[in-house]
Amino acid sequence: MTPFPGHEYYKEVLSDATKDIADALDRDYESYGSTTWRRKIKEAGLGPDNCFYFQNESLVRGKLEFDLDRDPSPDLSLEIDLTRKSLNRLPIYARLGVPELWCYDDGEITIYHLQEGEYVEAAQSLVFPELPIQSLPYVIEEHRQQGRRVLRQAIREWAKTYRTTF
């Protein structure tokens, strides 16, 4: 199935936003795009719109081959859900063991956390607990007509306003 332009636009924008937020907050990450992930033991596999390692970044840094029966699952997966397909994919993500999902649909991000083998809606991100991730679509829409460079700068500035110092 060929993706629609709206799907691809938001996939790219939210992927860039995730990277820009990580950069603004000085967080290391690895991004593996829409890699098809498989877990033989649980007979599960799928390809997200994008996926990231944050908490387990040091374990996969620079890795090009994975076996999810031995390697950690991505810490975060993005689903751009302009057709509501993501809800049908949650059980597969659960079998793969992805701790956090962000599902974007109609201008909203819903965060899901994996708890006891099932996803529950969550108010904050495990990856970026200091940020109100549900506000990210508003930042995107506010700057969308100004071009990608301006949009990315706005996202970095937004993230920096929540940066905490340790």
GROMACS .gro file of C-alpha atoms in nm:
model
  166
    1MET     CA    1   0.000   0.000   0.000
    2THR     CA    2   0.138   0.339  -0.100
    3PRO     CA    3   0.140   0.592   0.186
    4PHE     CA    4  -0.049   0.917   0.148
    5PRO     CA    5   0.143   1.248   0.146
    6GLY     CA    6  -0.009   1.343   0.484
    7HIS     CA    7   0.117   1.020   0.638
    8GLU     CA    8   0.467   1.071   0.501
    9TYR     CA    9   0.472   1.437   0.605
   10TYR     CA   10   0.386   1.364   0.967
   11LYS     CA   11   0.614   1.059   0.975
   12GLU     CA   12   0.907   1.278   0.871
   13VAL     CA   13   0.812   1.572   1.094
   14LEU     CA   14   0.762   1.358   1.406
   15SER     CA   15   1.078   1.161   1.336
   16ASP     CA   16   1.277   1.483   1.296
   17ALA     CA   17   1.105   1.626   1.605
   18THR     CA   18   1.208   1.325   1.813
   19LYS     CA   19   1.570   1.368   1.701
   20ASP     CA   20   1.558   1.745   1.753
   21ILE     CA   21   1.418   1.702   2.104
   22ALA     CA   22   1.692   1.452   2.186
   23ASP     CA   23   1.955   1.693   2.055
   24ALA     CA   24   1.805   1.986   2.248
   25LEU     CA   25   1.806   1.779   2.568
   26ASP     CA   26   2.155   1.637   2.505
   27ARG     CA   27   2.028   1.278   2.484
   28ASP     CA   28   2.203   1.008   2.287
   29TYR     CA   29   1.984   0.802   2.058
   30GLU     CA   30   1.985   0.564   1.766
   31SER     CA   31   1.711   0.575   1.504
   32TYR     CA   32   1.631   0.272   1.293
   33GLY     CA   33   1.346   0.409   1.082
   34SER     CA   34   1.089   0.160   0.962
   35THR     CA   35   1.307  -0.147   1.019
   36THR     CA   36   1.101  -0.464   1.022
   37TRP     CA   37   1.146  -0.609   1.369
   38ARG     CA   38   1.085  -0.976   1.437
   39ARG     CA   39   1.080  -1.191   1.744
   40LYS     CA   40   1.079  -1.559   1.655
   41ILE     CA   41   0.998  -1.684   2.004
   42LYS     CA   42   0.672  -1.485   2.013
   43GLU     CA   43   0.605  -1.511   1.639
   44ALA     CA   44   0.571  -1.137   1.597
   45GLY     CA   45   0.699  -0.886   1.347
   46LEU     CA   46   0.621  -0.544   1.205
   47GLY     CA   47   0.776  -0.223   1.077
   48PRO     CA   48   0.694   0.101   1.262
   49ASP     CA   49   0.691   0.441   1.097
   50ASN     CA   50   1.008   0.506   1.295
   51CYS     CA   51   1.173   0.367   1.605
   52PHE     CA   52   1.438   0.483   1.846
   53TYR     CA   53   1.670   0.360   2.114
   54PHE     CA   54   1.724   0.597   2.406
   55GLN     CA   55   1.749   0.402   2.731
   56ASN     CA   56   1.921   0.113   2.549
   57GLU     CA   57   2.116   0.332   2.306
   58SER     CA   58   2.455   0.230   2.444
   59LEU     CA   59   2.368  -0.138   2.389
   60VAL     CA   60   2.290  -0.091   2.020
   61ARG     CA   61   2.515   0.200   1.924
   62GLY     CA   62   2.633   0.148   1.568
   63LYS     CA   63   2.469  -0.194   1.540
   64LEU     CA   64   2.349  -0.302   1.198
   65GLU     CA   65   2.209  -0.647   1.272
   66PHE     CA   66   1.960  -0.737   1.543
   67ASP     CA   67   1.801  -1.043   1.694
   68LEU     CA   68   1.518  -0.934   1.924
   69ASP     CA   69   1.536  -1.271   2.096
   70ARG     CA   70   1.874  -1.148   2.231
   71ASP     CA   71   1.889  -0.772   2.168
   72PRO     CA   72   1.663  -0.512   2.330
   73SER     CA   73   1.355  -0.391   2.145
   74PRO     CA   74   1.344  -0.025   2.045
   75ASP     CA   75   1.257   0.200   2.339
   76LEU     CA   76   1.012   0.410   2.136
   77SER     CA   77   0.814   0.349   1.819
   78LEU     CA   78   0.617   0.605   1.622
   79GLU     CA   79   0.295   0.524   1.440
   80ILE     CA   80   0.133   0.779   1.212
   81ASP     CA   81  -0.224   0.664   1.224
   82LEU     CA   82  -0.428   0.846   0.962
   83THR     CA   83  -0.623   0.522   0.901
   84ARG     CA   84  -0.650   0.389   1.259
   85LYS     CA   85  -0.432   0.087   1.179
   86SER     CA   86  -0.218   0.130   1.493
   87LEU     CA   87  -0.477  -0.002   1.734
   88ASN     CA   88  -0.468  -0.336   1.551
   89ARG     CA   89  -0.089  -0.337   1.578
   90LEU     CA   90  -0.066  -0.284   1.955
   91PRO     CA   91  -0.068  -0.659   2.036
   92ILE     CA   92   0.221  -0.712   1.792
   93TYR     CA   93   0.420  -0.428   1.949
   94ALA     CA   94   0.348  -0.585   2.288
   95ARG     CA   95   0.487  -0.922   2.176
   96LEU     CA   96   0.796  -0.740   2.048
   97GLY     CA   97   0.834  -0.573   2.389
   98VAL     CA   98   0.849  -0.208   2.277
   99PRO     CA   99   0.809  -0.009   2.604
  100GLU     CA  100   0.658   0.308   2.454
  101LEU     CA  101   0.451   0.401   2.148
  102TRP     CA  102   0.349   0.739   2.021
  103CYS     CA  103   0.047   0.723   1.793
  104TYR     CA  104  -0.026   1.036   1.593
  105ASP     CA  105  -0.377   1.079   1.459
  106ASP     CA  106  -0.569   1.387   1.353
  107GLY     CA  107  -0.344   1.639   1.528
  108GLU     CA  108  -0.303   1.445   1.853
  109ILE     CA  109  -0.034   1.222   1.998
  110THR     CA  110  -0.143   0.940   2.225
  111ILE     CA  111   0.130   0.786   2.437
  112TYR     CA  112   0.111   0.419   2.527
  113HIS     CA  113   0.326   0.233   2.779
  114LEU     CA  114   0.369  -0.141   2.784
  115GLN     CA  115   0.255  -0.275   3.122
  116GLU     CA  116   0.221  -0.644   3.198
  117GLY     CA  117   0.209  -0.734   2.829
  118GLU     CA  118  -0.054  -0.476   2.728
  119TYR     CA  119  -0.051  -0.112   2.631
  120VAL     CA  120  -0.212   0.148   2.851
  121GLU     CA  121  -0.256   0.512   2.764
  122ALA     CA  122  -0.013   0.734   2.953
  123ALA     CA  123   0.004   1.103   3.037
  124GLN     CA  124   0.380   1.138   2.995
  125SER     CA  125   0.662   0.986   2.799
  126LEU     CA  126   0.913   0.743   2.947
  127VAL     CA  127   1.173   0.874   2.702
  128PHE     CA  128   1.109   1.244   2.763
  129PRO     CA  129   0.928   1.261   3.099
  130GLU     CA  130   0.999   1.633   3.136
  131LEU     CA  131   0.809   1.722   2.817
  132PRO     CA  132   0.435   1.751   2.757
  133ILE     CA  133   0.458   1.541   2.440
  134GLN     CA  134   0.086   1.584   2.375
  135SER     CA  135   0.163   1.954   2.306
  136LEU     CA  136   0.403   1.870   2.024
  137PRO     CA  137   0.132   1.866   1.752
  138TYR     CA  138   0.039   2.223   1.847
  139VAL     CA  139   0.401   2.333   1.799
  140ILE     CA  140   0.405   2.155   1.463
  141GLU     CA  141   0.081   2.313   1.342
  142GLU     CA  142   0.184   2.658   1.464
  143HIS     CA  143   0.500   2.649   1.249
  144ARG     CA  144   0.406   2.408   0.967
  145GLN     CA  145   0.345   2.680   0.708
  146GLN     CA  146   0.681   2.846   0.781
  147GLY     CA  147   0.896   2.568   0.635
  148ARG     CA  148   1.081   2.272   0.777
  149ARG     CA  149   1.388   2.464   0.900
  150VAL     CA  150   1.178   2.708   1.104
  151LEU     CA  151   0.963   2.421   1.232
  152ARG     CA  152   1.266   2.224   1.349
  153GLN     CA  153   1.413   2.530   1.521
  154ALA     CA  154   1.081   2.589   1.698
  155ILE     CA  155   1.072   2.229   1.822
  156ARG     CA  156   1.427   2.253   1.957
  157GLU     CA  157   1.344   2.580   2.134
  158TRP     CA  158   1.024   2.429   2.276
  159ALA     CA  159   1.217   2.131   2.412
  160LYS     CA  160   1.487   2.353   2.563
  161THR     CA  161   1.227   2.540   2.769
  162TYR     CA  162   1.164   2.214   2.957
  163ARG     CA  163   1.527   2.109   2.989
  164THR     CA  164   1.627   2.037   3.345
  165THR     CA  165   1.980   2.061   3.471
  166PHE     CA  166   2.129   1.795   3.690
   0.00000   0.00000   0.00000
